[in-house]
CSV table of C-alpha atoms in Angstrom, one decimal:
chain,number,residue,atom,x,y,z
A,1,MET,CA,-46.7,-85.1,-27.7
A,2,ASN,CA,-44.1,-83.7,-25.2
A,3,ILE,CA,-42.6,-86.5,-23.1
A,4,THR,CA,-39.5,-85.9,-21.1
A,5,ARG,CA,-39.9,-88.9,-18.8
A,6,SER,CA,-42.7,-91.4,-18.8
A,7,ILE,CA,-44.7,-91.4,-15.5
A,8,TYR,CA,-46.4,-94.6,-14.5
A,9,LEU,CA,-49.2,-94.1,-12.0
A,10,ASP,CA,-51.0,-97.5,-12.5
A,11,ASN,CA,-49.2,-99.5,-9.8
A,12,ASN,CA,-52.4,-101.1,-8.5
A,13,ALA,CA,-52.7,-102.8,-11.9
A,14,THR,CA,-49.1,-104.1,-11.9
A,15,THR,CA,-45.6,-103.0,-11.0
A,16,ALA,CA,-42.3,-103.0,-12.8
A,17,LEU,CA,-40.3,-106.2,-12.2
A,18,ALA,CA,-37.5,-105.3,-9.8
A,19,PRO,CA,-34.0,-105.9,-11.3
A,20,ALA,CA,-33.1,-108.0,-8.3
A,21,ALA,CA,-36.1,-110.2,-8.9
A,22,LEU,CA,-35.1,-110.6,-12.6
A,23,ASP,CA,-31.5,-111.4,-11.7
A,24,ALA,CA,-32.6,-114.0,-9.2
A,25,MET,CA,-34.9,-115.7,-11.8
A,26,LEU,CA,-32.4,-115.8,-14.7
A,27,PRO,CA,-30.4,-118.9,-13.5
A,28,TYR,CA,-33.7,-120.9,-13.2
A,29,LEU,CA,-34.7,-119.9,-16.7
A,30,SER,CA,-31.4,-121.2,-18.1
A,31,THR,CA,-28.9,-123.5,-16.2
A,32,GLU,CA,-30.8,-124.4,-13.0
A,33,TYR,CA,-33.8,-126.0,-14.8
A,34,ALA,CA,-34.2,-129.2,-12.8
A,35,ASN,CA,-37.6,-130.3,-11.6
A,36,PRO,CA,-37.8,-129.8,-7.8
A,37,SER,CA,-39.7,-133.1,-7.5
A,38,SER,CA,-36.8,-135.0,-9.1
A,39,ALA,CA,-34.7,-137.2,-6.8
A,40,SER,CA,-31.5,-136.0,-8.6
A,41,GLU,CA,-29.0,-133.8,-6.9
A,42,ALA,CA,-30.0,-130.9,-9.2
A,43,GLY,CA,-33.6,-131.4,-8.3
A,44,ALA,CA,-32.8,-131.4,-4.6
A,45,SER,CA,-30.9,-128.2,-5.0
A,46,VAL,CA,-33.9,-126.5,-6.6
A,47,LYS,CA,-36.2,-127.9,-4.0
A,48,LYS,CA,-34.0,-126.3,-1.3
A,49,VAL,CA,-34.1,-122.9,-2.9
A,50,LEU,CA,-37.9,-123.2,-3.1
A,51,GLY,CA,-38.0,-123.9,0.6
A,52,GLU,CA,-36.0,-120.8,1.2
A,53,ALA,CA,-38.4,-118.8,-0.9
A,54,ARG,CA,-41.4,-120.2,1.0
A,55,VAL,CA,-39.8,-119.0,4.3
A,56,ALA,CA,-39.2,-115.5,2.8
A,57,VAL,CA,-42.8,-115.1,1.6
A,58,GLY,CA,-44.1,-116.5,4.9
A,59,ARG,CA,-42.3,-113.9,6.8
A,60,LEU,CA,-43.9,-111.1,4.8
A,61,LEU,CA,-47.4,-112.6,5.3
A,62,GLY,CA,-46.9,-113.5,9.0
A,63,ALA,CA,-47.3,-117.2,8.2
A,64,SER,CA,-45.3,-120.3,8.7
A,65,PRO,CA,-43.9,-121.9,5.6
A,66,ALA,CA,-46.2,-124.9,6.0
A,67,GLU,CA,-49.2,-122.6,5.8
A,68,LEU,CA,-48.3,-121.4,2.3
A,69,ILE,CA,-49.3,-122.8,-1.1
A,70,PHE,CA,-47.6,-121.3,-4.2
A,71,THR,CA,-50.2,-120.5,-6.9
A,72,SER,CA,-50.4,-118.8,-10.3
A,73,GLY,CA,-51.7,-115.7,-8.6
A,74,ALA,CA,-54.5,-114.3,-6.5
A,75,THR,CA,-57.3,-115.4,-8.9
A,76,GLU,CA,-56.3,-119.0,-8.4
A,77,GLY,CA,-56.0,-118.5,-4.6
A,78,ASN,CA,-59.4,-116.9,-4.5
A,79,HIS,CA,-61.0,-119.7,-6.3
A,80,THR,CA,-59.2,-122.4,-4.3
A,81,ALA,CA,-60.3,-120.8,-1.0
A,82,ILE,CA,-64.0,-120.3,-2.1
A,83,LEU,CA,-64.5,-123.8,-3.6
A,84,GLY,CA,-62.5,-125.4,-0.8
A,85,ALA,CA,-64.5,-123.8,2.0
A,86,LEU,CA,-67.7,-125.0,0.4
A,87,SER,CA,-66.5,-128.5,0.3
A,88,LEU,CA,-65.1,-128.5,3.8
A,89,ILE,CA,-68.4,-127.8,5.6
A,90,LYS,CA,-71.0,-130.2,4.2
A,91,GLY,CA,-74.5,-128.9,4.0
A,92,ARG,CA,-73.6,-125.2,4.1
A,93,ARG,CA,-74.6,-123.6,0.7
A,94,HIS,CA,-74.3,-119.9,1.5
A,95,LEU,CA,-71.5,-117.5,0.8
A,96,ILE,CA,-71.0,-113.8,1.8
A,97,THR,CA,-68.9,-111.3,-0.1
A,98,SER,CA,-69.2,-107.6,-0.9
A,99,GLN,CA,-70.5,-105.7,-4.0
A,100,VAL,CA,-67.0,-104.2,-4.6
A,101,GLU,CA,-64.8,-107.3,-4.8
A,102,HIS,CA,-62.4,-108.1,-7.5
A,103,PRO,CA,-64.0,-109.7,-10.6
A,104,SER,CA,-62.2,-113.0,-9.8
A,105,VAL,CA,-64.4,-113.3,-6.7
A,106,LEU,CA,-67.6,-111.8,-8.1
A,107,LEU,CA,-67.6,-113.9,-11.2
A,108,MET,CA,-66.9,-117.1,-9.3
A,109,CYS,CA,-69.8,-116.3,-6.9
A,110,GLN,CA,-72.1,-115.7,-9.9
A,111,HIS,CA,-71.0,-119.0,-11.4
A,112,LEU,CA,-71.8,-120.7,-8.0
A,113,GLU,CA,-75.2,-119.1,-7.9
A,114,ARG,CA,-76.0,-120.8,-11.2
A,115,LEU,CA,-75.1,-124.1,-9.5
A,116,GLY,CA,-77.5,-123.5,-6.6
A,117,ILE,CA,-75.2,-121.8,-4.1
A,118,GLU,CA,-76.7,-118.7,-2.4
A,119,VAL,CA,-74.6,-115.6,-2.2
A,120,SER,CA,-75.1,-112.4,-0.2
A,121,TYR,CA,-73.4,-109.3,-1.5
A,122,LEU,CA,-72.8,-106.7,1.2
A,123,PRO,CA,-73.2,-103.1,0.3
A,124,VAL,CA,-70.8,-100.2,1.0
A,125,ASP,CA,-71.5,-96.6,1.8
A,126,ALA,CA,-70.6,-93.5,-0.4
A,127,GLU,CA,-67.0,-93.7,0.9
A,128,GLY,CA,-66.7,-97.4,0.0
A,129,ARG,CA,-66.8,-98.5,3.7
A,130,LEU,CA,-68.3,-101.7,4.9
A,131,ASP,CA,-70.7,-101.8,7.8
A,132,LEU,CA,-70.1,-104.8,10.0
A,133,ALA,CA,-73.7,-104.7,11.1
A,134,ASP,CA,-74.6,-105.8,7.5
A,135,LEU,CA,-72.2,-108.7,7.8
A,136,ARG,CA,-73.8,-109.8,11.1
A,137,ALA,CA,-77.2,-109.6,9.5
A,138,ALA,CA,-76.2,-111.6,6.4
A,139,LEU,CA,-74.8,-114.5,8.4
A,140,ARG,CA,-76.9,-117.7,8.4
A,141,PRO,CA,-76.6,-121.1,9.9
A,142,ASP,CA,-75.6,-122.4,6.5
A,143,THR,CA,-73.0,-119.8,5.7
A,144,ALA,CA,-69.8,-121.6,4.7
A,145,LEU,CA,-67.5,-118.7,4.0
A,146,VAL,CA,-67.1,-114.9,4.2
A,147,SER,CA,-64.8,-113.5,1.5
A,148,LEU,CA,-63.8,-109.9,1.7
A,149,MET,CA,-60.9,-108.0,0.1
A,150,TRP,CA,-58.4,-106.4,2.5
A,151,ALA,CA,-58.1,-103.3,0.3
A,152,ASN,CA,-60.1,-102.2,-2.7
A,153,ASN,CA,-58.1,-102.1,-6.0
A,154,GLU,CA,-60.0,-99.1,-7.4
A,155,THR,CA,-60.4,-96.8,-4.4
A,156,GLY,CA,-57.8,-98.2,-1.9
A,157,VAL,CA,-60.5,-98.3,0.8
A,158,LEU,CA,-59.6,-100.8,3.6
A,159,PHE,CA,-62.1,-103.2,5.1
A,160,PRO,CA,-62.0,-104.2,8.8
A,161,ILE,CA,-60.6,-107.6,8.2
A,162,VAL,CA,-59.7,-108.6,11.7
A,163,GLU,CA,-63.2,-107.7,13.1
A,164,ALA,CA,-64.9,-109.3,10.1
A,165,ALA,CA,-63.0,-112.6,10.5
A,166,ALA,CA,-64.0,-112.8,14.2
A,167,ILE,CA,-67.6,-112.2,13.3
A,168,ALA,CA,-67.5,-115.0,10.7
A,169,HIS,CA,-65.9,-117.4,13.1
A,170,ASP,CA,-68.5,-116.7,15.7
A,171,ALA,CA,-71.1,-118.0,13.2
A,172,GLY,CA,-69.0,-121.1,12.4
A,173,ALA,CA,-68.0,-119.8,9.0
A,174,PHE,CA,-64.5,-119.7,7.4
A,175,PHE,CA,-63.0,-116.3,6.4
A,176,HIS,CA,-61.0,-115.5,3.3
A,177,THR,CA,-59.4,-112.3,2.3
A,178,ASP,CA,-57.9,-111.2,-1.0
A,179,ALA,CA,-54.8,-109.2,0.2
A,180,THR,CA,-53.4,-108.5,-3.2
A,181,GLN,CA,-53.5,-104.7,-3.0
A,182,VAL,CA,-52.4,-104.4,0.6
A,183,LEU,CA,-49.3,-106.5,0.2
A,184,GLY,CA,-46.2,-104.4,0.4
A,185,LYS,CA,-48.1,-101.2,1.1
A,186,LEU,CA,-49.1,-101.9,4.7
A,187,PRO,CA,-48.0,-104.6,7.1
A,188,VAL,CA,-49.8,-107.9,6.9
A,189,ASN,CA,-49.9,-110.6,9.5
A,190,ALA,CA,-52.1,-113.5,8.4
A,191,ALA,CA,-51.8,-115.3,11.7
A,192,ALA,CA,-52.6,-112.3,13.9
A,193,SER,CA,-55.5,-111.2,11.7
A,194,GLY,CA,-57.5,-114.3,12.3
A,195,VAL,CA,-58.2,-115.1,8.7
A,196,ASP,CA,-58.4,-118.7,7.5
A,197,PHE,CA,-57.3,-118.0,3.9
A,198,LEU,CA,-55.4,-115.1,2.3
A,199,SER,CA,-54.5,-114.8,-1.3
A,200,CYS,CA,-52.0,-112.5,-3.1
A,201,SER,CA,-50.0,-112.0,-6.3
A,202,ALA,CA,-46.3,-111.3,-6.8
A,203,HIS,CA,-46.6,-108.8,-9.6
A,204,LYS,CA,-48.1,-106.1,-7.3
A,205,ILE,CA,-44.8,-105.9,-5.3
A,206,HIS,CA,-42.4,-105.7,-8.2
A,207,GLY,CA,-42.3,-109.5,-8.6
A,208,PRO,CA,-43.1,-111.5,-11.7
A,209,LYS,CA,-46.5,-112.1,-13.1
A,210,GLY,CA,-48.1,-115.6,-13.0
A,211,VAL,CA,-47.2,-116.4,-9.4
A,212,GLY,CA,-48.7,-115.8,-6.0
A,213,ALA,CA,-49.4,-117.5,-2.7
A,214,LEU,CA,-52.4,-118.7,-0.7
A,215,PHE,CA,-52.2,-118.8,3.1
A,216,VAL,CA,-54.2,-121.7,4.6
A,217,ARG,CA,-54.4,-121.6,8.4
A,218,LYS,CA,-52.7,-124.5,10.1
A,219,GLY,CA,-55.1,-127.3,10.8
A,220,ILE,CA,-57.4,-126.7,7.8
A,221,ALA,CA,-57.2,-129.5,5.2
A,222,LEU,CA,-58.2,-127.3,2.2
A,223,PRO,CA,-59.1,-129.5,-0.8
A,224,PRO,CA,-56.9,-128.7,-3.8
A,225,LEU,CA,-58.2,-127.0,-7.0
A,226,PHE,CA,-55.6,-128.9,-9.0
A,227,HIS,CA,-54.9,-132.4,-7.9
A,228,GLY,CA,-51.3,-133.7,-7.8
A,229,HIS,CA,-48.5,-134.4,-5.4
A,230,GLN,CA,-46.8,-130.9,-5.5
A,231,GLU,CA,-47.1,-128.4,-2.7
A,232,ARG,CA,-47.5,-131.4,-0.3
A,233,GLY,CA,-50.6,-132.5,-2.3
A,234,ARG,CA,-52.3,-129.2,-2.0
A,235,ARG,CA,-51.7,-127.9,-5.5
A,236,GLY,CA,-50.8,-130.1,-8.4
A,237,GLY,CA,-48.5,-129.2,-11.3
A,238,THR,CA,-44.8,-128.6,-11.5
A,239,GLU,CA,-43.9,-125.5,-9.5
A,240,ASN,CA,-43.2,-122.3,-11.4
A,241,VAL,CA,-39.6,-122.2,-10.0
A,242,PRO,CA,-38.4,-119.0,-11.7
A,243,GLY,CA,-41.6,-117.2,-10.7
A,244,ILE,CA,-41.4,-118.3,-7.1
A,245,ILE,CA,-37.7,-117.3,-6.9
A,246,GLY,CA,-38.6,-113.9,-8.3
A,247,PHE,CA,-41.5,-113.5,-5.9
A,248,ALA,CA,-39.1,-114.2,-2.9
A,249,ALA,CA,-36.6,-111.8,-4.3
A,250,ALA,CA,-39.2,-109.0,-4.5
A,251,VAL,CA,-40.3,-109.8,-1.0
A,252,ARG,CA,-36.7,-109.5,0.3
A,253,LEU,CA,-36.7,-105.9,-1.0
A,254,LEU,CA,-39.5,-105.0,1.4
A,255,THR,CA,-37.2,-104.2,4.3
A,256,ASN,CA,-39.3,-101.4,5.8
A,257,ILE,CA,-43.0,-101.4,4.8
A,258,GLU,CA,-43.9,-98.6,7.2
A,259,HIS,CA,-41.3,-96.3,5.7
A,260,GLU,CA,-42.5,-97.2,2.2
A,261,ALA,CA,-46.1,-96.5,3.2
A,262,ARG,CA,-45.2,-93.0,4.5
A,263,TYR,CA,-43.3,-92.3,1.2
A,264,LEU,CA,-46.3,-93.4,-0.9
A,265,GLN,CA,-48.7,-91.4,1.2
A,266,GLY,CA,-46.6,-88.3,0.8
A,267,LEU,CA,-46.8,-88.6,-3.0
A,268,ARG,CA,-50.5,-89.3,-2.9
A,269,ASP,CA,-51.2,-86.4,-0.5
A,270,HIS,CA,-49.0,-84.0,-2.6
A,271,PHE,CA,-51.0,-85.0,-5.7
A,272,GLU,CA,-54.4,-84.7,-4.1
A,273,GLN,CA,-53.7,-81.3,-2.4
A,274,GLY,CA,-52.3,-79.9,-5.6
A,275,LEU,CA,-55.3,-81.2,-7.6
A,276,LEU,CA,-57.8,-79.7,-5.3
A,277,ALA,CA,-56.0,-76.4,-5.3
A,278,PHE,CA,-56.8,-75.9,-9.0
A,279,MET,CA,-59.9,-78.0,-9.2
A,280,PRO,CA,-61.8,-77.8,-5.9
A,281,CYS,CA,-64.8,-79.5,-7.4
A,282,ALA,CA,-62.9,-82.7,-8.0
A,283,ARG,CA,-64.0,-85.6,-5.8
A,284,ILE,CA,-61.6,-87.9,-4.1
A,285,HIS,CA,-63.5,-91.2,-3.8
A,286,GLY,CA,-63.1,-92.8,-0.4
A,287,GLN,CA,-61.3,-89.6,1.0
A,288,ASP,CA,-62.9,-90.0,4.4
A,289,ALA,CA,-62.3,-93.7,4.7
A,290,GLU,CA,-59.2,-95.5,5.8
A,291,ARG,CA,-57.4,-96.4,2.6
A,292,LEU,CA,-54.2,-97.5,1.0
A,293,PRO,CA,-51.4,-94.9,1.2
A,294,ASN,CA,-50.8,-95.0,-2.6
A,295,THR,CA,-54.2,-94.8,-4.2
A,296,SER,CA,-56.2,-91.8,-5.4
A,297,ASN,CA,-59.4,-92.3,-7.3
A,298,ILE,CA,-60.6,-89.0,-8.6
A,299,GLY,CA,-64.0,-87.9,-10.0
A,300,PHE,CA,-63.5,-85.2,-12.7
A,301,ILE,CA,-66.9,-83.4,-13.0
A,302,ALA,CA,-68.5,-85.1,-16.0
A,303,LEU,CA,-65.4,-85.3,-18.1
A,304,ASP,CA,-64.9,-88.4,-20.2
A,305,SER,CA,-62.3,-90.5,-18.4
A,306,GLU,CA,-61.2,-92.3,-21.5
A,307,GLU,CA,-60.5,-89.0,-23.3
A,308,LEU,CA,-58.6,-87.8,-20.2
A,309,LEU,CA,-56.6,-91.0,-20.1
A,310,TYR,CA,-55.7,-90.6,-23.8
A,311,ARG,CA,-54.5,-87.0,-23.3
A,312,LEU,CA,-52.5,-87.9,-20.3
A,313,GLU,CA,-50.9,-90.7,-22.3
A,314,GLN,CA,-49.9,-88.2,-24.9
A,315,GLU,CA,-47.9,-86.5,-22.2
A,316,GLY,CA,-46.3,-89.7,-21.1
A,317,ILE,CA,-48.5,-90.2,-18.0
A,318,THR,CA,-50.2,-93.5,-17.4
A,319,ALA,CA,-53.2,-93.8,-15.0
A,320,ALA,CA,-56.3,-96.0,-15.1
A,321,ALA,CA,-59.9,-95.4,-15.9
A,322,GLY,CA,-62.5,-96.0,-13.2
A,323,ALA,CA,-64.3,-98.1,-15.8
A,324,ALA,CA,-63.5,-101.2,-17.7
A,325,CYS,CA,-64.0,-101.6,-21.4
A,326,ALA,CA,-66.4,-104.5,-22.2
A,327,ALA,CA,-67.8,-105.8,-25.4
A,328,GLY,CA,-70.2,-103.3,-26.8
A,329,GLY,CA,-68.7,-100.2,-25.1
A,330,GLN,CA,-67.7,-98.7,-21.8
A,331,GLU,CA,-69.2,-100.1,-18.6
A,332,PRO,CA,-69.3,-98.3,-15.3
A,333,SER,CA,-67.0,-99.4,-12.5
A,334,HIS,CA,-69.0,-101.8,-10.3
A,335,VAL,CA,-67.1,-100.4,-7.3
A,336,LEU,CA,-68.1,-96.7,-7.8
A,337,THR,CA,-71.6,-97.8,-8.8
A,338,ALA,CA,-71.9,-99.7,-5.5
A,339,MET,CA,-70.8,-96.5,-3.7
A,340,GLY,CA,-73.9,-94.8,-5.2
A,341,PHE,CA,-72.4,-92.7,-8.0
A,342,SER,CA,-74.3,-92.1,-11.2
A,343,LYS,CA,-73.1,-93.6,-14.5
A,344,THR,CA,-71.9,-90.1,-15.6
A,345,ALA,CA,-69.9,-89.6,-12.4
A,346,VAL,CA,-68.4,-93.1,-12.6
A,347,LEU,CA,-67.3,-92.7,-16.3
A,348,SER,CA,-65.6,-89.4,-15.2
A,349,SER,CA,-63.3,-91.1,-12.8
A,350,LEU,CA,-59.6,-92.0,-12.9
A,351,ARG,CA,-57.4,-93.9,-10.6
A,352,PHE,CA,-53.8,-92.8,-9.9
A,353,SER,CA,-51.8,-95.4,-7.9
A,354,PHE,CA,-48.3,-94.5,-6.9
A,355,GLY,CA,-45.3,-96.8,-6.4
A,356,ARG,CA,-41.8,-96.8,-5.0
A,357,LEU,CA,-40.3,-95.8,-8.4
A,358,ASN,CA,-42.3,-92.5,-8.5
A,359,ARG,CA,-40.7,-89.3,-7.4
A,360,SER,CA,-42.0,-86.0,-6.1
A,361,GLU,CA,-41.0,-84.5,-9.5
A,362,ASP,CA,-43.5,-86.9,-11.2
A,363,VAL,CA,-46.3,-85.4,-9.1
A,364,GLU,CA,-45.2,-81.9,-9.9
A,365,ARG,CA,-45.2,-82.6,-13.6
A,366,VAL,CA,-48.7,-84.2,-13.5
A,367,LEU,CA,-49.9,-81.2,-11.6
A,368,ARG,CA,-48.4,-78.9,-14.3
A,369,VAL,CA,-49.9,-80.9,-17.2
A,370,LEU,CA,-53.3,-81.7,-15.8
A,371,PRO,CA,-54.9,-78.2,-15.6
A,372,GLY,CA,-54.3,-77.6,-19.3
A,373,ILE,CA,-55.7,-80.9,-20.3
A,374,LEU,CA,-58.8,-80.4,-18.2
A,375,LEU,CA,-59.4,-76.9,-19.5
A,376,GLY,CA,-59.0,-78.2,-23.1
A,377,MET,CA,-61.6,-80.8,-22.5
A,378,MET,CA,-63.9,-78.2,-21.1
A,379,ASP,CA,-63.3,-76.0,-24.2
A,380,MET,CA,-62.1,-73.2,-21.9
A,381,PRO,CA,-59.1,-71.0,-22.5
A,382,PRO,CA,-55.9,-71.6,-20.7
A,383,MET,CA,-55.6,-70.0,-17.2
A,384,THR,CA,-54.4,-66.5,-17.4
A,385,ALA,CA,-53.4,-66.3,-13.7
A,386,ALA,CA,-51.0,-68.7,-12.1
A,387,GLY,CA,-52.8,-70.8,-9.6
A,388,ALA,CA,-56.2,-69.9,-10.8
A,389,ALA,CA,-58.8,-72.5,-10.0
A,390,ILE,CA,-61.0,-74.3,-12.6
A,391,SER,CA,-64.6,-73.3,-12.1
A,392,CYS,CA,-66.9,-76.0,-10.7
A,393,ALA,CA,-69.8,-74.3,-12.4
A,394,HIS,CA,-68.8,-75.5,-15.9
């Protein structure tokens, strides 16, 4: 193992907690511990700070403070929106989602199917794109909700959320989006997008884990998942004050999202161009689709992604496999499978997701290390000529 500096390229999974977020949280983990529901002066002080945090997060999402519910994260937000929409429109027992959603949505839909709810799963093409004609065709008079992610966590491919929300509304259905991956990488405006519900998590933007937010459009009386008087009766349970404060602190660091997006895309493009220069047979999944500026999902010509991950880790480089480990062995990514790739191709894929803490030198080191690892996995000798490409005929 030869590690000079660890390189973290798994920012779609989670991000490092920003020092400013940690500093903001610490008083509320020690001295400022009052319950915001308390009538005491200390409780009122904490409640005031929570209100300020709600305003900050609302600004990031393009929402009014009254439209936000603080949650434990996007999974809770997703479940609240899905179950709430079903209960809001009586007699509608049909949902629409896509085949490439986050497991928190897909597993909830599968659970609801066992309870008699019908679910339509929209396909995607080989680039991971959604065809709005499929959405129009799937809508029915009894459709209660359309739930589509804004950006895919594995490929970074973006869905046409504004157009999809309008189509859902034309059919009298609610529209929900999981915006977890797009948050902080591209501008988000919940009000302008036309969505009814939007969920997100703090830990994807250098905030703490275990806290998130759900946008609920003004005028929609969404039933709570947890009953209680907190969050104006919309989400029971004492608020996670340190988490919410940390969330807001992370949000306040996002002063120029467009600039950050350009920076991330520069790192991603540098990586992809360098990779294709020595391995032209590598496939960039979703390359021709509109996608997040930081995400690169690469297919490595029938090489074992778990082995490749291990070898990268030995060099201090963290990425993510395009497959999840399940009981009984490795299972192919449902996202890449839905895009039409074979099991072999899917199990040969890695995701590299860049973040604001990455530098151009990180990309350079990955591009120096990767050819040797790939050649070693192919049982080929090291390249004898600088810049020589790895043969696609292997």
